[in-house]
Coordinates of C-alpha atoms and ligand atoms in Angstrom, one line a residue:
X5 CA -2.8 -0.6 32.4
X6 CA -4.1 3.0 32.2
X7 CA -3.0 5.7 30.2
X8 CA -3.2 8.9 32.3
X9 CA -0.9 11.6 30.2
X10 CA -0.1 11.8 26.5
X11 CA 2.7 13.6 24.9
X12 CA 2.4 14.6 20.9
X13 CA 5.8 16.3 19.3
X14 CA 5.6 17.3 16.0
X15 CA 9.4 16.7 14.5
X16 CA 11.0 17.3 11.4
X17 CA 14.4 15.9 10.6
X18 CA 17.0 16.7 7.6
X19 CA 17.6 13.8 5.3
X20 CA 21.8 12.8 4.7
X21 CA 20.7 12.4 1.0
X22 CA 17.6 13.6 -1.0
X23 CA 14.7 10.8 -1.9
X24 CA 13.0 11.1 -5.0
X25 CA 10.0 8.3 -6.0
X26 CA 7.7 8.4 -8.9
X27 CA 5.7 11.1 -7.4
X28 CA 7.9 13.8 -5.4
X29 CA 11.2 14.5 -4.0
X30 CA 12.0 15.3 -0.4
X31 CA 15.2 16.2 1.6
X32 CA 13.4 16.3 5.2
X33 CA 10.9 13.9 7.2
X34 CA 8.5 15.3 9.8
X35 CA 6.9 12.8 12.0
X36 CA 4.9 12.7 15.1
X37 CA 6.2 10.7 18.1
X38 CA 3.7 10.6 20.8
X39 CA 4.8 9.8 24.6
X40 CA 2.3 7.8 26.6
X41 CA 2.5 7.5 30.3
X42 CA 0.0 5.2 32.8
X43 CA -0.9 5.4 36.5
X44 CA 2.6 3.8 37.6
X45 CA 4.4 6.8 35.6
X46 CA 5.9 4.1 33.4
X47 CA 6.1 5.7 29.6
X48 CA 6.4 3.8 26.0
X49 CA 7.3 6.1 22.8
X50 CA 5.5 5.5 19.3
X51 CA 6.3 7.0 16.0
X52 CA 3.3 8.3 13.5
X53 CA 5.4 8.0 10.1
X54 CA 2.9 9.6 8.0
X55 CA 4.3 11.4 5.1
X56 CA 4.0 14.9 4.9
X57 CA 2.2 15.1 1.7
X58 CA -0.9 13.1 0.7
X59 CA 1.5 11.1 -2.0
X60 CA 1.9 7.7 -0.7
X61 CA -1.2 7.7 0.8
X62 CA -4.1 10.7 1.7
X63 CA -3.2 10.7 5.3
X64 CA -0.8 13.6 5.7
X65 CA 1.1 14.6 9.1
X66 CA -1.3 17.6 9.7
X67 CA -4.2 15.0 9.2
X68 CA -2.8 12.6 11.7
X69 CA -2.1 14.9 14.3
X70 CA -5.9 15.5 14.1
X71 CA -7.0 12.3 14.6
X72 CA -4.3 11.4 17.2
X73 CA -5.5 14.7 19.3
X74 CA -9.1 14.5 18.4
X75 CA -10.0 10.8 18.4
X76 CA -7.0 8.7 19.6
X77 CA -5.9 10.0 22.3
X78 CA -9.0 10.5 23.6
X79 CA -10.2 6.7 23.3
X80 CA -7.5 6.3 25.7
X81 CA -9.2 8.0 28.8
X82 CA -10.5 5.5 31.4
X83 CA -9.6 2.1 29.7
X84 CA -8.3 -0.1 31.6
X85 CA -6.6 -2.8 28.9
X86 CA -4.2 -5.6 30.0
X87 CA -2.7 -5.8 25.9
X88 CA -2.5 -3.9 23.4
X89 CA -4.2 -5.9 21.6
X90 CA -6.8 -4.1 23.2
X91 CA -5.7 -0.7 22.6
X92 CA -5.7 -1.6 19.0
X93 CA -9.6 -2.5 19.3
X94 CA -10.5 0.9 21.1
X95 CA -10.0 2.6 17.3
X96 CA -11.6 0.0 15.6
X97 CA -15.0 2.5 15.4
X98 CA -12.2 4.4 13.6
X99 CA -12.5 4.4 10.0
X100 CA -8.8 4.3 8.2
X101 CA -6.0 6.9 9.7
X102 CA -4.0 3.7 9.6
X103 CA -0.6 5.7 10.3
X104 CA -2.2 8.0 13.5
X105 CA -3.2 4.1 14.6
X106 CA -0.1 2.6 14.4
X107 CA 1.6 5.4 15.8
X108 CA -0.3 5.3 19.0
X109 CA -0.8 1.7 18.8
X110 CA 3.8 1.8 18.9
X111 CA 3.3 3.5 22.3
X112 CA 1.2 1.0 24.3
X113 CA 3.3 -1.9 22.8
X114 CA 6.6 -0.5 23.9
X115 CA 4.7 0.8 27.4
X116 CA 3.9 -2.9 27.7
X117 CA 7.0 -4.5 27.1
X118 CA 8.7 -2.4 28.9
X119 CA 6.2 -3.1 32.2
X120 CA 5.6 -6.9 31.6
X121 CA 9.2 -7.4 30.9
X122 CA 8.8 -9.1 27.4
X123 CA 11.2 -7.8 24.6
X124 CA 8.4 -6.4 21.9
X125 CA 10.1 -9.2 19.3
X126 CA 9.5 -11.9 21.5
X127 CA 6.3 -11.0 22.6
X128 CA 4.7 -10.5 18.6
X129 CA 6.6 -14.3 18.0
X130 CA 9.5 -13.1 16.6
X131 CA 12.5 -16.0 16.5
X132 CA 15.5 -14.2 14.7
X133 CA 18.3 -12.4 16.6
X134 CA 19.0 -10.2 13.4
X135 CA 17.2 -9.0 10.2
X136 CA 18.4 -8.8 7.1
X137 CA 18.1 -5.4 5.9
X138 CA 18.2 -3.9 2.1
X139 CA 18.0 -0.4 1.1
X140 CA 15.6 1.5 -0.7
X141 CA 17.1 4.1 -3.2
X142 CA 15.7 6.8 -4.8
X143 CA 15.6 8.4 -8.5
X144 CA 18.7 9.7 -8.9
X145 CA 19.1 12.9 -11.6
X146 CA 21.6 10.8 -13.7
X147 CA 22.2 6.4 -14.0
X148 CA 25.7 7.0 -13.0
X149 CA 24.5 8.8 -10.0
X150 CA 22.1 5.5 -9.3
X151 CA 25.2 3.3 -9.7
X152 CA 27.1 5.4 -7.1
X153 CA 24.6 5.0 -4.3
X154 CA 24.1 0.9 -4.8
X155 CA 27.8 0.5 -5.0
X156 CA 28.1 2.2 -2.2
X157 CA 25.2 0.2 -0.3
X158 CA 26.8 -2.7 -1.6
X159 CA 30.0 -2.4 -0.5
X160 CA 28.1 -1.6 3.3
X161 CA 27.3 -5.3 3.0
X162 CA 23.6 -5.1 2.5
X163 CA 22.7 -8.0 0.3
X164 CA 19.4 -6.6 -1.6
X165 CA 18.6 -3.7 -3.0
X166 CA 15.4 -2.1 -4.0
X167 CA 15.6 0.6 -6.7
X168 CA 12.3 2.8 -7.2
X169 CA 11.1 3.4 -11.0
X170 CA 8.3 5.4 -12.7
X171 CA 7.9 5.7 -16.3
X172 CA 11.3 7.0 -18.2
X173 CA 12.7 5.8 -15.4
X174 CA 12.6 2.3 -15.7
X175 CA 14.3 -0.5 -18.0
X176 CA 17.5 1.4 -18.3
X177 CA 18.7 2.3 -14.6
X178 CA 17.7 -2.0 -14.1
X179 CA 20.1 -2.6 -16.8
X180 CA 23.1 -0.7 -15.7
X181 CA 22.5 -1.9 -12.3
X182 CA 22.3 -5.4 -13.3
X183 CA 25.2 -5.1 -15.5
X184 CA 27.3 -4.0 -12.7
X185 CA 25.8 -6.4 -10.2
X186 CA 25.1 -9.7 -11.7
X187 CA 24.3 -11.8 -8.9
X188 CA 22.6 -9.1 -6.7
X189 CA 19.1 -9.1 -5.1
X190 CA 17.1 -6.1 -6.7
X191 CA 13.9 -5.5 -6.8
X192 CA 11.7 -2.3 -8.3
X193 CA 9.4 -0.5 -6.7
X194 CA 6.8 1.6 -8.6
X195 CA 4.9 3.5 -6.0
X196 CA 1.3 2.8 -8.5
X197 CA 3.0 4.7 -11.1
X198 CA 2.1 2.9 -14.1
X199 CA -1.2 3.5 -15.6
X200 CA -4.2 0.5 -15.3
X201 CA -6.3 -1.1 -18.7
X202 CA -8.3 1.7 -20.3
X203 CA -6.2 4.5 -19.6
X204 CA -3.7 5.6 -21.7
X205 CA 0.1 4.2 -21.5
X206 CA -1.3 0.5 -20.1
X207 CA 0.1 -1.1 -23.3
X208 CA 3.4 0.3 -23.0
X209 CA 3.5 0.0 -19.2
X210 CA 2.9 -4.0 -20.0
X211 CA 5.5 -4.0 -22.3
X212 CA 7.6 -2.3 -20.2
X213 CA 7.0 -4.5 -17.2
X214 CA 7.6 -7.4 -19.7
X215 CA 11.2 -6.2 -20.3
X216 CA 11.7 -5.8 -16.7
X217 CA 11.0 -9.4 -16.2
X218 CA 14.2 -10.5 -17.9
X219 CA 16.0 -9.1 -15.4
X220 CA 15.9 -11.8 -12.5
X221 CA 14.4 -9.2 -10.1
X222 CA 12.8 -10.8 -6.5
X223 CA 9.9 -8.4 -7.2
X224 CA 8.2 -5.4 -9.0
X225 CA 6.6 -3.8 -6.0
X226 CA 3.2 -2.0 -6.7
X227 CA 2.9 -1.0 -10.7
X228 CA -0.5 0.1 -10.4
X229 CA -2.4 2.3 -8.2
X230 CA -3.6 1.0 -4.8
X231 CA -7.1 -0.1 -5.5
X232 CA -6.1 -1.4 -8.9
X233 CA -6.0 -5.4 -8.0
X234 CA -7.6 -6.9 -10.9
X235 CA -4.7 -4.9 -13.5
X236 CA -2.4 -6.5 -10.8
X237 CA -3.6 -9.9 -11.0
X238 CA -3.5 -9.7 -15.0
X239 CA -0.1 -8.9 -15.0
X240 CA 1.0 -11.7 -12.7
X241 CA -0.3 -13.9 -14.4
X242 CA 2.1 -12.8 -17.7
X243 CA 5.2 -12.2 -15.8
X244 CA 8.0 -14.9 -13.3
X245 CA 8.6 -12.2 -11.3
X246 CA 6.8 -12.4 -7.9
X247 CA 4.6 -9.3 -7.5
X248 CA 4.3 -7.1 -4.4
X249 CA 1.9 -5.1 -3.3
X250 CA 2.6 -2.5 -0.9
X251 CA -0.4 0.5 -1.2
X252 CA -2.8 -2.0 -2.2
X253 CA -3.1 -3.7 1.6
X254 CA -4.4 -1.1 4.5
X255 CA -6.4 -3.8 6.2
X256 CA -6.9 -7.7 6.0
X257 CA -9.7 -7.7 3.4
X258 CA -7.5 -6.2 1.2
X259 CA -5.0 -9.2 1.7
X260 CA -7.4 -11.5 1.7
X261 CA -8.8 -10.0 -1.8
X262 CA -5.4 -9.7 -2.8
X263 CA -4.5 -13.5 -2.3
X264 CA -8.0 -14.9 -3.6
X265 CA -7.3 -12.8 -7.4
X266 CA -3.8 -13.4 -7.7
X267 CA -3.0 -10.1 -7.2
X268 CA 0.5 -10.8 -6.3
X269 CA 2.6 -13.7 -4.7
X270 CA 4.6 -11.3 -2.3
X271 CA 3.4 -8.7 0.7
X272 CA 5.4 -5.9 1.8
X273 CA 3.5 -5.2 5.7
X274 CA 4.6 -2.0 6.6
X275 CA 3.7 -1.4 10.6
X276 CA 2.4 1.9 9.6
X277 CA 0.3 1.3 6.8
X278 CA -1.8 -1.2 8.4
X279 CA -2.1 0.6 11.3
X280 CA -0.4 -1.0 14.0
X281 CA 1.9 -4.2 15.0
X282 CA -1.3 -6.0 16.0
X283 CA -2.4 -5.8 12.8
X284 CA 0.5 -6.5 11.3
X285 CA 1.2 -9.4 12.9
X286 CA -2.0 -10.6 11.8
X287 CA -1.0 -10.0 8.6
X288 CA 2.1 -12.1 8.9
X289 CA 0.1 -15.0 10.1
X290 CA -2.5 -14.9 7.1
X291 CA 0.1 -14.5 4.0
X292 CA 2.3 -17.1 6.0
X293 CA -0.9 -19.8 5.5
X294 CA -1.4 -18.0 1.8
X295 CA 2.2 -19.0 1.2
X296 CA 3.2 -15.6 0.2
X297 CA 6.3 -14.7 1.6
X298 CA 6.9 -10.9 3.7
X299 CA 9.1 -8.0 4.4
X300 CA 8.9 -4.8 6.4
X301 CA 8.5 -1.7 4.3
X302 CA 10.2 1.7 5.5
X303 CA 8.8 5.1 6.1
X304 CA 11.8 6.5 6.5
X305 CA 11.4 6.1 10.1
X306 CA 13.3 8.0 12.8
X307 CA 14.6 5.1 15.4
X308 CA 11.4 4.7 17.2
X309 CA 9.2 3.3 14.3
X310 CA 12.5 1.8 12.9
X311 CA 13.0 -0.2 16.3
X312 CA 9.1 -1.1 16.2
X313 CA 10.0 -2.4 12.3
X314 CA 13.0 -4.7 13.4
X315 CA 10.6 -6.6 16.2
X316 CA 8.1 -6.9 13.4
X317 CA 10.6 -8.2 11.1
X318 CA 11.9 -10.9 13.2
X319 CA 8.7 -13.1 12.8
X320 CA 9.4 -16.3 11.1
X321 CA 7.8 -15.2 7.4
X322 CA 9.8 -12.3 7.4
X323 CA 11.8 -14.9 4.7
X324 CA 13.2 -11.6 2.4
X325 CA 15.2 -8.2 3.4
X326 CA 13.5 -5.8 4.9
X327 CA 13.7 -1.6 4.6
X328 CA 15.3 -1.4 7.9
X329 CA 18.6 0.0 7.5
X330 CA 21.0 1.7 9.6
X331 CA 19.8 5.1 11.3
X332 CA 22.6 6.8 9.2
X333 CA 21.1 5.8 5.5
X334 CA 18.6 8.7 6.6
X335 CA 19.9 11.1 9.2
X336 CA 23.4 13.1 10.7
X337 CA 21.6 12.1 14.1
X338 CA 19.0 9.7 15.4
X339 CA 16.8 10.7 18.1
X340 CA 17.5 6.7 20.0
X341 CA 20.4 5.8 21.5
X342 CA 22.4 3.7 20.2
X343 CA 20.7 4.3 16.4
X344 CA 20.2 1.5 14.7
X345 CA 23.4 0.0 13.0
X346 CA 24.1 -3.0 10.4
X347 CA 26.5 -4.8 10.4
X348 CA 27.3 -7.0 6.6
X349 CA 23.2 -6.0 5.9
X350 CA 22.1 -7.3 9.0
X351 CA 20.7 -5.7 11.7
X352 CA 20.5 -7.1 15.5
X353 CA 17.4 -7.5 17.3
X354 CA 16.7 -5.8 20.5
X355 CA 16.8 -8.3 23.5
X356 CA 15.4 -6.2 26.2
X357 CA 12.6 -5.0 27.4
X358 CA 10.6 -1.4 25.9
X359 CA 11.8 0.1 22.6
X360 CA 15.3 -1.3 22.9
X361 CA 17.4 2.2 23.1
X362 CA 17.3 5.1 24.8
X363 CA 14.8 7.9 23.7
X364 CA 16.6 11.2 23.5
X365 CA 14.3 13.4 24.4
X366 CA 16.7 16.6 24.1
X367 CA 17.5 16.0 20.7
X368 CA 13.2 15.4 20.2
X369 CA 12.3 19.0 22.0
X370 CA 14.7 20.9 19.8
X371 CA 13.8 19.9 16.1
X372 CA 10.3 20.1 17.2
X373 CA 7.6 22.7 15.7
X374 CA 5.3 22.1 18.5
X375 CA 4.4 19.6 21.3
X376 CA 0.4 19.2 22.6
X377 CA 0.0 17.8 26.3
X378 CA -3.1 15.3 26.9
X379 CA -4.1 14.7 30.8
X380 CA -6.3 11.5 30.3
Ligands
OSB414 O1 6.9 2.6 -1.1 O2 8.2 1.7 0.2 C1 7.7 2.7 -0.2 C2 9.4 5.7 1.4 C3 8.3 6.6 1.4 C4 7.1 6.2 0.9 C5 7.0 4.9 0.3 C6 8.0 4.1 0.3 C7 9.3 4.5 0.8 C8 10.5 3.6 0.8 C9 11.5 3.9 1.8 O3 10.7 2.8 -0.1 C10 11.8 2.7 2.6 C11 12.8 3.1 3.7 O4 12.3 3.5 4.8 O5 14.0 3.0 3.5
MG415 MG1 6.6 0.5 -1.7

């Protein structure tokens, strides 16, 4: 295959319900989904899910749109590649941009499946027909408002939910969520809120993820800040709860470091973060002979990167929920169709060929900013 054309649309789409985490609030998403077509005119879409702002991680959407236009893209021109596999080693000169990566890594994948015929789940070893999926909620102003949103996610049927803290925002919204849902799968997720040994607050953040551990969550998701493994370790080795690292792993060496200091027992592998489903898959296999069990993080993907999430997720050590709920947890209107629906928390797998819906490319052109052209 040869990539001959390249289509970047810079999109920004209105959130149903306002998502606060420990370091910002947002009521919109803009993503880049990039278009690539090859020498037979046969296209495959791919979703860039950075966030806007450098708060989950420094790569902003502005960022990635210059490395997708300035380096990516242009690694494209002329190579002939038969997997994309091999698209994925074209950037590896590439230092980090892991979201630009994955993005335009998403594009040859789907372009592939859809020319070779193989469903993208089948073709990364994926074995499920559906996912199960859990939500991921926000602060909330007040508890009562927290207690709204997982009842009401609850009552949807999805069996796990995920509730994110930061400090004064902890212990107490776990409680009143455990006391009204005894038997339900939580976990917290702290974004690297808490602060690490030597800085001030680390006794009270111990103590505080001490009390947390009383509650029976599946996991307290990244307390400390990205690089921070060896405060991570530590505190596994006081608490039950599984850790989780999310921030902490952009690349295999950081899973690899992760599993050899006990950093955690749990990895969230988010497509995006790691910079591709090549990757990611990779990933998969390596905490799979670590024994730690996996998920799929959320980026509050439009459907593209949420489809490219589901085939991820239906590899065998996928074993917990993932954050890939329905299309209508996050927007009025998809920009695939059919969105992606659960049904009782689960989610089905696409069986076919390419992305598994429809790109609406309509709905694309009008909530974009700006689209760039490449002729490769
Ligand atoms: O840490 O998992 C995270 C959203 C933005 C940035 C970081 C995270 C999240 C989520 C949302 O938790 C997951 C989803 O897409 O539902
Ligand atoms: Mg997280």
């Amino acid at each position: 295959m040869r990539i001959t054309e390249a289509v970047l649309y810079d999109v920004e789409l209105p959130l149903v319900h306002s998502f606060e985490t420990s370091s910002h609030r947002k009521s919109s998403l803009r993503h880049l989904l990039i278009r690539l077509t090859d020498t037979d005119g046969a296209e495959g879409w791919g979703e860039i899910a950075s966030p806007a702002g450098p708060y989950y991680a420094s790569e902003t959407t502005t960022i990635a749109k210059h490395t997708a236009g300035e380096y990516l893209i242009p690694a494209l021109a002329g190579a002939q590649w038969d997997h994309p596999d091999e698209v994925s080693d074209l950037f590896s000169t590439i230092r980090g941009h892991y979201f630009a990566k994955a993005g335009v890594e998403m594009a040859a994948w789907t372009l592939w499946s859809t020319k070779t015929g193989i469903p993208l789940s089948t073709a990364l070893g994926g074995t499920r027909s559906t996912v199960i999926a859990g939500v991921s909620l926000g602060i909330e102003p007040r508890i009562e408002d927290l207690l709204v949103q997982v009842g009401r996610y609850v009552e949807a049927g999805y069996p796990r939910v995920k509730l994110k803290i930061a400090p004064g925002w902890d212990v107490e919204p776990v409680r009143a969520v455990r006391a009204e849902h005894p038997d339900l799968d939580i976990h917290v997720d702290a974004n690297g809120a808490y602060p690490g040994r030597g800085e001030q607050g680390y006794d009270e953040a111990i103590a505080i993820f001490r009390a947390l551990d009383a509650y029976g969550l599946t996991m307290i998701e990244q307390p400390f800040a990205p690089r921070n493994l060896l405060d991570s370790a530590r505190l596994q080795a006081k608490l039950r709860t599984p850790i989780c690292l999310d921030e902490s792993v952009e690349t295999l060496d950081d899973l690899r470091t992760a599993v050899q200091l006990g950093a955690g027992g749990v990895l969230n592998i988010k497509v995006s973060r790691m910079g591709g489903l090549t990757t990611a898959r990779r990933a998969h296999d390596l905490a799979q002979e670590a024994g730690w069990p996996v998920w799929c993080g959320g980026m509050h993907e439009f459907g593209i990167g949420r489809l490219a999430n589901v085939a991820i997720s239906s590899l065998p050590g996928f074993t917990l929920p993932s954050d890939v709920s329905a299309s209508e947890k996050y927007y009025a209107e998809d920009i695939i169709d059919p969105p992606v629906t659960a049904e009782a928390g689960e989610v089905r797998v696409p069986s076919v060929p390419g992305l598994g819906a429809r790109v609406k490319t309509e709905l694309i052109t009008q909530h974009a900013a700006d689209s760039q052209q490449f002729r490769l």
